[in-house]
Amino acid sequence: MNQDPHYAYGSPALKDLILDGTKIAWHMDRVRAWERGERIAPITIDMALTRACNFGCEYCYAKLQENDRKTLTKEVMDAFLEDCAEIGVKAISLVSDGESTISPVFVDTVIRGRELGICMAVGTNGYVLNRRKLELILPHLTYLRVNISAGEPKRYAEIMGVKEEWFYQVCQNIRDMVEIKKRDKLSVTIGMQMVLMPQYRDQIIPLAELGKELRPDYLIIKHCSDNEDGALGVDYSGYQALYGLLKEAESYSDDEYVVKVKWSKITQNGTRSYQRCYGAPFILQMSGTGLVAPCGGLFNERYQKFHIGNITEKRFKDIWNSDQYWDVMNYLASPEFNAQTMCEALCLQHNVNEALDGYMKERIHLETPQGASPAHLNFI
């Protein structure tokens, strides 16, 4: 079993959370194996249990990820989780390109994954997570993060494509999460996340204030990813004018609530310093259709040459160990691929890519840090 050293009663100290960066340096055994050309298992898999969603967020990247839809059943997920445990996957985050909480296999997947020793986490809009479901899943999660990109009901409805009253339900669900965690002294970290587009500037402070009222462990404010064609229309040049507001939002932090801005990406204007993608073998993304592809930016059917297989049709361990899987991974890490022109902006693997690119070019010395390891170690 892959034991999470932070999976124990008592919440990790907020100072131990790395909310902006990567934990790849704490997994040098896998980095060394990768350097030797071995077929390494992903440390983290980011996936969804469905492509469906009950929200219609303006900033949703998932609308750009359409591929042939398949259904992830309990049988499929049980086999997948068993394969992950067998090959050495350490963590699974149910985020990706659909709202996993509305899948009928959601609760079973969280519980079974943890039983197999895999660290489990969820990113969600939080609407259907009523108290009954929360009681079932919270003891088995490393973290639960609610995407909530506005602090006022009217703007919430506009930005997230739902009725205003849904805002109040999500807020109540967050209160319930916090209360259950404290009551049972659970280790799960509860977070809120704002996906920030420059036109949402009016919601930065209201959301920081809302978080201070609801009392999750943290609020993260992050950039919005766009594809290489700019289909979502993200104005990356507009972030700079928000720096003052973002620093003000961070000032709402206290000893039990942290507001953190993902400065590492917000300040980069949607650009990359590297061309090769080294991160996909370490942090793999999968679609809610069961599609295995290196990352979310390549889910769309227009990128079929990067589509490796589907867990509804073939066991994951066989897909992972196939020549096709490693041909795709090796192509992304080759001079033939240019992440600066062929990828979405600031992807999930971005910080891992920066670290590994610097390491491979001998610009940075990557080694296991001394001292205590950070919380959520296996979510890199």
mmCIF file of C-alpha atoms in Angstrom:
data_model
loop_
_atom_site.group_PDB
_atom_site.id
_atom_site.type_symbol
_atom_site.label_atom_id
_atom_site.label_comp_id
_atom_site.label_asym_id
_atom_site.label_seq_id
_atom_site.Cartn_x
_atom_site.Cartn_y
_atom_site.Cartn_z
ATOM 1 C CA MET A 1 0.000 0.000 0.000
ATOM 2 C CA ASN A 2 1.109 3.565 -0.746
ATOM 3 C CA GLN A 3 0.841 5.174 2.649
ATOM 4 C CA ASP A 4 0.462 8.937 2.870
ATOM 5 C CA PRO A 5 2.632 10.076 5.802
ATOM 6 C CA HIS A 6 0.132 12.862 6.448
ATOM 7 C CA TYR A 7 -2.896 10.564 6.484
ATOM 8 C CA ALA A 8 -3.545 10.690 10.217
ATOM 9 C CA TYR A 9 -5.877 12.450 12.560
ATOM 10 C CA GLY A 10 -5.178 16.137 12.933
ATOM 11 C CA SER A 11 -5.033 18.573 10.028
ATOM 12 C CA PRO A 12 -1.616 19.332 8.525
ATOM 13 C CA ALA A 13 -0.246 22.721 9.517
ATOM 14 C CA LEU A 14 -1.103 25.343 6.936
ATOM 15 C CA LYS A 15 2.575 26.248 6.687
ATOM 16 C CA ASP A 16 3.220 22.717 5.378
ATOM 17 C CA LEU A 17 0.906 23.172 2.368
ATOM 18 C CA ILE A 18 2.575 23.870 -0.966
ATOM 19 C CA LEU A 19 -0.195 25.631 -2.873
ATOM 20 C CA ASP A 20 2.015 27.143 -5.559
ATOM 21 C CA GLY A 21 4.835 24.970 -6.849
ATOM 22 C CA THR A 22 5.683 21.280 -7.165
ATOM 23 C CA LYS A 23 6.717 18.450 -4.842
ATOM 24 C CA ILE A 24 8.646 16.530 -7.522
ATOM 25 C CA ALA A 25 11.895 16.879 -5.520
ATOM 26 C CA TRP A 26 10.462 14.591 -2.832
ATOM 27 C CA HIS A 27 10.130 11.821 -5.444
ATOM 28 C CA MET A 28 13.719 11.569 -6.645
ATOM 29 C CA ASP A 29 13.561 7.774 -6.721
ATOM 30 C CA ARG A 30 11.060 8.033 -9.555
ATOM 31 C CA VAL A 31 12.974 10.850 -11.256
ATOM 32 C CA ARG A 32 16.132 8.704 -11.226
ATOM 33 C CA ALA A 33 14.240 5.718 -12.648
ATOM 34 C CA TRP A 34 12.839 7.958 -15.405
ATOM 35 C CA GLU A 35 16.362 9.188 -16.192
ATOM 36 C CA ARG A 36 17.454 5.578 -16.578
ATOM 37 C CA GLY A 37 14.701 5.050 -19.154
ATOM 38 C CA GLU A 38 12.521 2.865 -16.944
ATOM 39 C CA ARG A 39 8.740 2.757 -17.403
ATOM 40 C CA ILE A 40 7.693 4.659 -14.298
ATOM 41 C CA ALA A 41 4.145 4.755 -12.945
ATOM 42 C CA PRO A 42 2.612 8.210 -12.587
ATOM 43 C CA ILE A 43 2.987 9.645 -9.098
ATOM 44 C CA THR A 44 -0.323 11.484 -9.452
ATOM 45 C CA ILE A 45 -3.239 10.859 -11.815
ATOM 46 C CA ASP A 46 -5.719 13.684 -12.385
ATOM 47 C CA MET A 47 -8.977 12.271 -13.765
ATOM 48 C CA ALA A 48 -12.749 12.601 -13.852
ATOM 49 C CA LEU A 49 -15.442 9.960 -13.456
ATOM 50 C CA THR A 50 -17.697 11.532 -16.087
ATOM 51 C CA ARG A 51 -17.684 14.236 -18.764
ATOM 52 C CA ALA A 52 -21.042 15.502 -17.521
ATOM 53 C CA CYS A 53 -21.368 18.615 -15.376
ATOM 54 C CA ASN A 54 -24.273 20.390 -13.699
ATOM 55 C CA PHE A 55 -22.630 23.841 -14.009
ATOM 56 C CA GLY A 56 -21.867 26.042 -16.999
ATOM 57 C CA CYS A 57 -18.797 28.036 -15.917
ATOM 58 C CA GLU A 58 -17.635 30.743 -18.317
ATOM 59 C CA TYR A 59 -13.993 29.784 -17.849
ATOM 60 C CA CYS A 60 -14.444 26.018 -18.250
ATOM 61 C CA TYR A 61 -11.605 24.415 -20.184
ATOM 62 C CA ALA A 62 -13.535 21.139 -20.346
ATOM 63 C CA LYS A 63 -15.663 22.516 -23.198
ATOM 64 C CA LEU A 64 -12.496 22.324 -25.320
ATOM 65 C CA GLN A 65 -11.801 18.674 -24.400
ATOM 66 C CA GLU A 66 -14.610 16.767 -26.096
ATOM 67 C CA ASN A 67 -13.836 13.178 -27.114
ATOM 68 C CA ASP A 68 -15.802 9.973 -27.695
ATOM 69 C CA ARG A 69 -17.870 9.428 -24.546
ATOM 70 C CA LYS A 70 -17.771 6.156 -22.620
ATOM 71 C CA THR A 71 -19.253 5.298 -19.206
ATOM 72 C CA LEU A 72 -17.036 4.574 -16.215
ATOM 73 C CA THR A 73 -18.825 1.824 -14.283
ATOM 74 C CA LYS A 74 -17.973 0.439 -10.859
ATOM 75 C CA GLU A 75 -16.396 -2.609 -12.486
ATOM 76 C CA VAL A 76 -14.194 -0.426 -14.683
ATOM 77 C CA MET A 77 -13.144 1.763 -11.765
ATOM 78 C CA ASP A 78 -12.436 -1.152 -9.435
ATOM 79 C CA ALA A 79 -10.133 -2.674 -12.043
ATOM 80 C CA PHE A 80 -8.485 0.691 -12.694
ATOM 81 C CA LEU A 81 -7.824 1.352 -9.006
ATOM 82 C CA GLU A 82 -6.402 -2.131 -8.528
ATOM 83 C CA ASP A 83 -4.056 -1.551 -11.465
ATOM 84 C CA CYS A 84 -2.960 1.817 -10.068
ATOM 85 C CA ALA A 85 -2.136 0.261 -6.712
ATOM 86 C CA GLU A 86 -0.254 -2.603 -8.384
ATOM 87 C CA ILE A 87 2.016 -0.462 -10.579
ATOM 88 C CA GLY A 88 2.719 2.188 -7.919
ATOM 89 C CA VAL A 89 0.442 5.185 -8.558
ATOM 90 C CA LYS A 90 0.514 7.153 -5.306
ATOM 91 C CA ALA A 91 -2.369 9.599 -5.633
ATOM 92 C CA ILE A 92 -5.545 10.214 -7.647
ATOM 93 C CA SER A 93 -7.286 13.576 -7.834
ATOM 94 C CA LEU A 94 -10.853 13.498 -9.145
ATOM 95 C CA VAL A 95 -10.805 16.795 -11.034
ATOM 96 C CA SER A 96 -10.143 16.838 -14.815
ATOM 97 C CA ASP A 97 -12.901 17.416 -17.403
ATOM 98 C CA GLY A 98 -16.168 16.579 -15.614
ATOM 99 C CA GLU A 99 -17.989 16.875 -12.275
ATOM 100 C CA SER A 100 -17.083 13.571 -10.630
ATOM 101 C CA THR A 101 -19.468 14.035 -7.692
ATOM 102 C CA ILE A 102 -22.486 13.451 -9.961
ATOM 103 C CA SER A 103 -21.193 10.061 -11.104
ATOM 104 C CA PRO A 104 -22.934 7.064 -9.492
ATOM 105 C CA VAL A 105 -19.516 5.539 -8.762
ATOM 106 C CA PHE A 106 -18.107 8.609 -6.995
ATOM 107 C CA VAL A 107 -18.408 7.536 -3.359
ATOM 108 C CA ASP A 108 -17.316 3.958 -4.077
ATOM 109 C CA THR A 109 -14.272 5.181 -6.004
ATOM 110 C CA VAL A 110 -13.079 7.433 -3.172
ATOM 111 C CA ILE A 111 -13.470 4.705 -0.563
ATOM 112 C CA ARG A 112 -11.999 1.876 -2.663
ATOM 113 C CA GLY A 113 -9.018 3.962 -3.746
ATOM 114 C CA ARG A 114 -8.118 4.741 -0.158
ATOM 115 C CA GLU A 115 -8.593 1.096 0.875
ATOM 116 C CA LEU A 116 -5.971 0.187 -1.729
ATOM 117 C CA GLY A 117 -3.502 2.677 -0.222
ATOM 118 C CA ILE A 118 -3.902 5.392 -2.856
ATOM 119 C CA CYS A 119 -4.185 8.974 -1.633
ATOM 120 C CA MET A 120 -7.515 10.362 -2.892
ATOM 121 C CA ALA A 121 -8.596 13.945 -3.501
ATOM 122 C CA VAL A 122 -11.546 15.761 -5.083
ATOM 123 C CA GLY A 123 -12.003 19.028 -6.950
ATOM 124 C CA THR A 124 -15.690 19.896 -7.294
ATOM 125 C CA ASN A 125 -18.270 22.642 -7.649
ATOM 126 C CA GLY A 126 -19.625 21.250 -4.378
ATOM 127 C CA TYR A 127 -23.326 21.509 -5.187
ATOM 128 C CA VAL A 128 -24.384 17.866 -4.687
ATOM 129 C CA LEU A 129 -22.058 17.200 -1.752
ATOM 130 C CA ASN A 130 -24.765 17.077 0.882
ATOM 131 C CA ARG A 131 -24.038 16.093 4.450
ATOM 132 C CA ARG A 132 -24.736 12.378 3.845
ATOM 133 C CA LYS A 133 -22.123 12.155 1.103
ATOM 134 C CA LEU A 134 -19.655 14.233 3.062
ATOM 135 C CA GLU A 135 -19.901 11.908 6.053
ATOM 136 C CA LEU A 136 -19.002 9.013 3.729
ATOM 137 C CA ILE A 137 -16.076 10.514 1.823
ATOM 138 C CA LEU A 138 -14.282 12.983 4.102
ATOM 139 C CA PRO A 139 -12.509 10.326 6.220
ATOM 140 C CA HIS A 140 -10.951 8.912 3.028
ATOM 141 C CA LEU A 141 -9.706 12.121 1.384
ATOM 142 C CA THR A 142 -6.383 13.935 1.545
ATOM 143 C CA TYR A 143 -8.045 17.120 0.326
ATOM 144 C CA LEU A 144 -11.374 18.393 -0.961
ATOM 145 C CA ARG A 145 -11.357 21.619 -2.993
ATOM 146 C CA VAL A 146 -14.461 23.548 -4.021
ATOM 147 C CA ASN A 147 -14.301 25.627 -7.203
ATOM 148 C CA ILE A 148 -16.133 28.837 -6.393
ATOM 149 C CA SER A 149 -15.091 31.808 -8.511
ATOM 150 C CA ALA A 150 -17.260 34.529 -6.973
ATOM 151 C CA GLY A 151 -18.122 35.698 -3.477
ATOM 152 C CA GLU A 152 -21.529 37.242 -4.239
ATOM 153 C CA PRO A 153 -24.674 35.345 -5.358
ATOM 154 C CA LYS A 154 -25.470 37.375 -8.475
ATOM 155 C CA ARG A 155 -21.937 37.259 -9.852
ATOM 156 C CA TYR A 156 -21.637 33.593 -8.875
ATOM 157 C CA ALA A 157 -24.680 32.800 -11.006
ATOM 158 C CA GLU A 158 -23.292 34.793 -13.958
ATOM 159 C CA ILE A 159 -19.770 33.368 -13.839
ATOM 160 C CA MET A 160 -20.654 29.761 -13.008
ATOM 161 C CA GLY A 161 -23.783 29.448 -15.139
ATOM 162 C CA VAL A 162 -26.274 28.432 -12.450
ATOM 163 C CA LYS A 163 -29.161 29.861 -10.423
ATOM 164 C CA GLU A 164 -28.355 32.315 -7.638
ATOM 165 C CA GLU A 165 -29.807 30.027 -4.969
ATOM 166 C CA TRP A 166 -27.153 27.428 -5.778
ATOM 167 C CA PHE A 167 -24.600 29.780 -4.245
ATOM 168 C CA TYR A 168 -26.264 29.415 -0.846
ATOM 169 C CA GLN A 169 -26.379 25.622 -1.117
ATOM 170 C CA VAL A 170 -22.663 25.422 -1.938
ATOM 171 C CA CYS A 171 -21.839 27.721 0.987
ATOM 172 C CA GLN A 172 -23.854 25.490 3.327
ATOM 173 C CA ASN A 173 -22.061 22.414 2.004
ATOM 174 C CA ILE A 174 -18.709 24.067 2.753
ATOM 175 C CA ARG A 175 -19.890 24.851 6.290
ATOM 176 C CA ASP A 176 -20.834 21.191 6.690
ATOM 177 C CA MET A 177 -17.420 20.052 5.448
ATOM 178 C CA VAL A 178 -15.671 22.251 7.962
ATOM 179 C CA GLU A 179 -17.953 21.174 10.811
ATOM 180 C CA ILE A 180 -17.560 17.437 10.088
ATOM 181 C CA LYS A 181 -13.783 17.778 9.821
ATOM 182 C CA LYS A 182 -13.539 19.542 13.171
ATOM 183 C CA ARG A 183 -16.026 17.261 14.891
ATOM 184 C CA ASP A 184 -14.206 14.091 13.854
ATOM 185 C CA LYS A 185 -10.686 15.568 13.910
ATOM 186 C CA LEU A 186 -10.109 14.481 10.315
ATOM 187 C CA SER A 187 -6.853 15.060 8.450
ATOM 188 C CA VAL A 188 -8.581 16.154 5.222
ATOM 189 C CA THR A 189 -7.672 19.629 3.990
ATOM 190 C CA ILE A 190 -10.644 21.694 2.812
ATOM 191 C CA GLY A 191 -10.035 24.374 0.230
ATOM 192 C CA MET A 192 -11.820 26.851 -2.003
ATOM 193 C CA GLN A 193 -10.528 27.821 -5.448
ATOM 194 C CA MET A 194 -11.110 30.841 -7.630
ATOM 195 C CA VAL A 195 -10.315 30.499 -11.329
ATOM 196 C CA LEU A 196 -9.549 34.119 -12.083
ATOM 197 C CA MET A 197 -10.111 35.861 -15.365
ATOM 198 C CA PRO A 198 -9.265 39.600 -15.293
ATOM 199 C CA GLN A 199 -12.945 40.539 -15.681
ATOM 200 C CA TYR A 200 -13.700 38.859 -12.322
ATOM 201 C CA ARG A 201 -11.654 41.431 -10.413
ATOM 202 C CA ASP A 202 -14.742 42.626 -8.537
ATOM 203 C CA GLN A 203 -15.031 39.204 -6.859
ATOM 204 C CA ILE A 204 -11.487 38.850 -5.502
ATOM 205 C CA ILE A 205 -12.091 40.599 -2.169
ATOM 206 C CA PRO A 206 -15.694 39.377 -1.663
ATOM 207 C CA LEU A 207 -14.445 35.809 -2.097
ATOM 208 C CA ALA A 208 -11.566 36.314 0.339
ATOM 209 C CA GLU A 209 -14.115 37.657 2.823
ATOM 210 C CA LEU A 210 -16.482 34.744 2.182
ATOM 211 C CA GLY A 211 -13.698 32.262 2.856
ATOM 212 C CA LYS A 212 -12.904 34.002 6.132
ATOM 213 C CA GLU A 213 -16.558 33.508 7.106
ATOM 214 C CA LEU A 214 -16.859 29.868 5.950
ATOM 215 C CA ARG A 215 -13.466 28.884 7.430
ATOM 216 C CA PRO A 216 -11.967 26.348 4.998
ATOM 217 C CA ASP A 217 -8.235 25.778 5.394
ATOM 218 C CA TYR A 218 -7.417 27.872 2.354
ATOM 219 C CA LEU A 219 -8.592 29.852 -0.659
ATOM 220 C CA ILE A 220 -6.391 29.549 -3.736
ATOM 221 C CA ILE A 221 -6.671 32.150 -6.499
ATOM 222 C CA LYS A 222 -5.295 30.850 -9.786
ATOM 223 C CA HIS A 223 -5.003 31.804 -13.433
ATOM 224 C CA CYS A 224 -7.327 30.531 -16.155
ATOM 225 C CA SER A 225 -5.789 28.156 -18.692
ATOM 226 C CA ASP A 226 -6.529 28.655 -22.386
ATOM 227 C CA ASN A 227 -5.743 26.493 -25.380
ATOM 228 C CA GLU A 228 -3.146 27.293 -28.022
ATOM 229 C CA ASP A 229 -5.845 28.995 -30.130
ATOM 230 C CA GLY A 230 -7.017 31.264 -27.288
ATOM 231 C CA ALA A 231 -10.556 29.871 -27.504
ATOM 232 C CA LEU A 232 -11.571 31.101 -24.032
ATOM 233 C CA GLY A 233 -10.240 34.584 -24.686
ATOM 234 C CA VAL A 234 -8.114 34.869 -21.546
ATOM 235 C CA ASP A 235 -6.369 38.265 -21.446
ATOM 236 C CA TYR A 236 -3.130 37.324 -19.691
ATOM 237 C CA SER A 237 -1.875 40.901 -19.915
ATOM 238 C CA GLY A 238 -4.787 41.921 -17.697
ATOM 239 C CA TYR A 239 -3.534 40.088 -14.621
ATOM 240 C CA GLN A 240 -0.821 42.638 -13.830
ATOM 241 C CA ALA A 241 -3.403 45.327 -13.048
ATOM 242 C CA LEU A 242 -4.837 42.998 -10.378
ATOM 243 C CA TYR A 243 -1.657 42.505 -8.352
ATOM 244 C CA GLY A 244 -2.681 45.054 -5.719
ATOM 245 C CA LEU A 245 -6.095 43.434 -5.225
ATOM 246 C CA LEU A 246 -4.530 39.996 -5.061
ATOM 247 C CA LYS A 247 -2.059 41.082 -2.382
ATOM 248 C CA GLU A 248 -4.939 42.623 -0.455
ATOM 249 C CA ALA A 249 -6.815 39.312 -0.680
ATOM 250 C CA GLU A 250 -3.799 37.492 0.780
ATOM 251 C CA SER A 251 -3.928 39.841 3.772
ATOM 252 C CA TYR A 252 -7.184 38.147 4.853
ATOM 253 C CA SER A 253 -5.145 35.118 5.942
ATOM 254 C CA ASP A 254 -4.997 34.215 9.612
ATOM 255 C CA ASP A 255 -3.691 31.291 11.677
ATOM 256 C CA GLU A 256 -6.419 28.914 10.442
ATOM 257 C CA TYR A 257 -7.250 30.274 6.982
ATOM 258 C CA VAL A 258 -4.803 31.022 4.173
ATOM 259 C CA VAL A 259 -5.491 33.045 1.046
ATOM 260 C CA LYS A 260 -2.853 32.139 -1.540
ATOM 261 C CA VAL A 261 -2.373 33.483 -5.052
ATOM 262 C CA LYS A 262 -0.698 31.236 -7.626
ATOM 263 C CA TRP A 263 1.836 33.908 -8.466
ATOM 264 C CA SER A 264 4.092 31.467 -10.344
ATOM 265 C CA LYS A 265 1.570 31.285 -13.194
ATOM 266 C CA ILE A 266 -0.344 34.557 -12.903
ATOM 267 C CA THR A 267 2.877 36.520 -13.474
ATOM 268 C CA GLN A 268 3.970 34.559 -16.559
ATOM 269 C CA ASN A 269 1.544 36.052 -19.096
ATOM 270 C CA GLY A 270 0.580 32.617 -20.390
ATOM 271 C CA THR A 271 4.107 31.804 -21.572
ATOM 272 C CA ARG A 272 6.515 28.909 -20.968
ATOM 273 C CA SER A 273 10.281 28.908 -20.471
ATOM 274 C CA TYR A 274 10.656 25.359 -21.852
ATOM 275 C CA GLN A 275 9.818 23.469 -25.041
ATOM 276 C CA ARG A 276 9.868 19.794 -24.053
ATOM 277 C CA CYS A 277 7.198 18.246 -21.848
ATOM 278 C CA TYR A 278 8.799 16.003 -19.233
ATOM 279 C CA GLY A 279 5.976 16.120 -16.693
ATOM 280 C CA ALA A 280 3.313 13.849 -18.205
ATOM 281 C CA PRO A 281 4.825 10.515 -17.034
ATOM 282 C CA PHE A 282 4.836 11.881 -13.477
ATOM 283 C CA ILE A 283 1.422 13.570 -13.425
ATOM 284 C CA LEU A 284 -0.913 11.951 -15.937
ATOM 285 C CA GLN A 285 -4.355 13.268 -16.858
ATOM 286 C CA MET A 286 -7.339 11.176 -17.904
ATOM 287 C CA SER A 287 -10.711 12.178 -19.288
ATOM 288 C CA GLY A 288 -14.088 11.353 -17.736
ATOM 289 C CA THR A 289 -14.664 9.187 -20.806
ATOM 290 C CA GLY A 290 -11.932 6.805 -19.667
ATOM 291 C CA LEU A 291 -9.509 8.156 -22.280
ATOM 292 C CA VAL A 292 -5.823 7.928 -21.368
ATOM 293 C CA ALA A 293 -3.880 10.842 -22.850
ATOM 294 C CA PRO A 294 -0.827 12.697 -21.525
ATOM 295 C CA CYS A 295 -2.713 15.808 -20.443
ATOM 296 C CA GLY A 296 -6.042 17.596 -20.584
ATOM 297 C CA GLY A 297 -4.891 19.826 -23.401
ATOM 298 C CA LEU A 298 -4.750 16.753 -25.658
ATOM 299 C CA PHE A 299 -8.138 15.175 -24.812
ATOM 300 C CA ASN A 300 -9.976 16.665 -27.786
ATOM 301 C CA GLU A 301 -10.509 14.271 -30.669
ATOM 302 C CA ARG A 302 -8.452 16.544 -32.934
ATOM 303 C CA TYR A 303 -5.391 15.236 -31.030
ATOM 304 C CA GLN A 304 -6.081 11.551 -31.646
ATOM 305 C CA LYS A 305 -2.440 10.739 -32.289
ATOM 306 C CA PHE A 306 -1.871 11.346 -28.562
ATOM 307 C CA HIS A 307 -4.771 9.115 -27.474
ATOM 308 C CA ILE A 308 -3.270 5.972 -25.994
ATOM 309 C CA GLY A 309 -6.256 3.872 -24.934
ATOM 310 C CA ASN A 310 -9.414 3.758 -22.850
ATOM 311 C CA ILE A 311 -9.869 2.012 -19.512
ATOM 312 C CA THR A 312 -13.405 0.971 -20.493
ATOM 313 C CA GLU A 313 -11.837 -1.211 -23.185
ATOM 314 C CA LYS A 314 -8.451 -2.251 -21.801
ATOM 315 C CA ARG A 315 -6.833 -2.622 -18.373
ATOM 316 C CA PHE A 316 -4.915 0.483 -17.316
ATOM 317 C CA LYS A 317 -1.780 -1.462 -16.401
ATOM 318 C CA ASP A 318 -1.670 -2.837 -19.950
ATOM 319 C CA ILE A 319 -2.192 0.618 -21.474
ATOM 320 C CA TRP A 320 0.557 2.047 -19.242
ATOM 321 C CA ASN A 321 2.998 -0.724 -20.116
ATOM 322 C CA SER A 322 2.335 -0.533 -23.855
ATOM 323 C CA ASP A 323 4.796 0.729 -26.445
ATOM 324 C CA GLN A 324 2.175 3.241 -27.591
ATOM 325 C CA TYR A 325 2.029 4.880 -24.135
ATOM 326 C CA TRP A 326 5.771 5.326 -24.012
ATOM 327 C CA ASP A 327 6.065 6.357 -27.654
ATOM 328 C CA VAL A 328 3.721 9.270 -26.886
ATOM 329 C CA MET A 329 5.550 10.185 -23.660
ATOM 330 C CA ASN A 330 8.924 10.061 -25.390
ATOM 331 C CA TYR A 331 7.671 12.179 -28.282
ATOM 332 C CA LEU A 332 6.557 14.921 -25.852
ATOM 333 C CA ALA A 333 10.049 14.910 -24.339
ATOM 334 C CA SER A 334 11.783 15.014 -27.732
ATOM 335 C CA PRO A 335 13.046 17.940 -29.861
ATOM 336 C CA GLU A 336 10.161 17.249 -32.263
ATOM 337 C CA PHE A 337 7.662 18.632 -29.740
ATOM 338 C CA ASN A 338 7.423 22.295 -28.769
ATOM 339 C CA ALA A 339 5.256 23.013 -25.736
ATOM 340 C CA GLN A 340 5.511 26.750 -26.403
ATOM 341 C CA THR A 341 3.490 26.497 -29.615
ATOM 342 C CA MET A 342 1.675 23.136 -29.444
ATOM 343 C CA CYS A 343 0.097 23.236 -25.967
ATOM 344 C CA GLU A 344 -2.457 25.009 -23.844
ATOM 345 C CA ALA A 345 -1.236 27.868 -21.654
ATOM 346 C CA LEU A 346 0.087 27.030 -18.177
ATOM 347 C CA CYS A 347 -1.079 23.425 -17.936
ATOM 348 C CA LEU A 348 -1.360 21.170 -14.895
ATOM 349 C CA GLN A 349 2.148 19.823 -15.514
ATOM 350 C CA HIS A 350 3.694 23.289 -15.860
ATOM 351 C CA ASN A 351 5.555 23.541 -12.547
ATOM 352 C CA VAL A 352 6.802 19.944 -12.810
ATOM 353 C CA ASN A 353 7.975 20.736 -16.347
ATOM 354 C CA GLU A 354 9.852 23.824 -15.216
ATOM 355 C CA ALA A 355 11.638 21.874 -12.486
ATOM 356 C CA LEU A 356 12.561 18.930 -14.716
ATOM 357 C CA ASP A 357 13.585 21.160 -17.616
ATOM 358 C CA GLY A 358 15.942 23.079 -15.348
ATOM 359 C CA TYR A 359 17.251 19.811 -13.959
ATOM 360 C CA MET A 360 17.874 18.260 -17.380
ATOM 361 C CA LYS A 361 19.651 21.429 -18.548
ATOM 362 C CA GLU A 362 21.684 21.445 -15.318
ATOM 363 C CA ARG A 363 20.395 24.902 -14.442
ATOM 364 C CA ILE A 364 19.015 23.661 -11.132
ATOM 365 C CA HIS A 365 20.170 20.952 -8.743
ATOM 366 C CA LEU A 366 17.238 18.714 -7.909
ATOM 367 C CA GLU A 367 17.567 16.577 -4.793
ATOM 368 C CA THR A 368 15.341 15.436 -1.939
ATOM 369 C CA PRO A 369 14.958 18.374 0.482
ATOM 370 C CA GLN A 370 16.114 17.933 4.050
ATOM 371 C CA GLY A 371 13.698 17.962 6.960
ATOM 372 C CA ALA A 372 10.020 17.112 7.179
ATOM 373 C CA SER A 373 8.160 16.452 3.945
ATOM 374 C CA PRO A 374 5.247 18.715 2.989
ATOM 375 C CA ALA A 375 1.557 17.891 3.301
ATOM 376 C CA HIS A 376 -0.168 16.249 0.326
ATOM 377 C CA LEU A 377 3.194 14.823 -0.664
ATOM 378 C CA ASN A 378 1.866 12.514 -3.393
ATOM 379 C CA PHE A 379 -0.092 15.240 -5.207
ATOM 380 C CA ILE A 380 2.889 16.677 -7.020
#
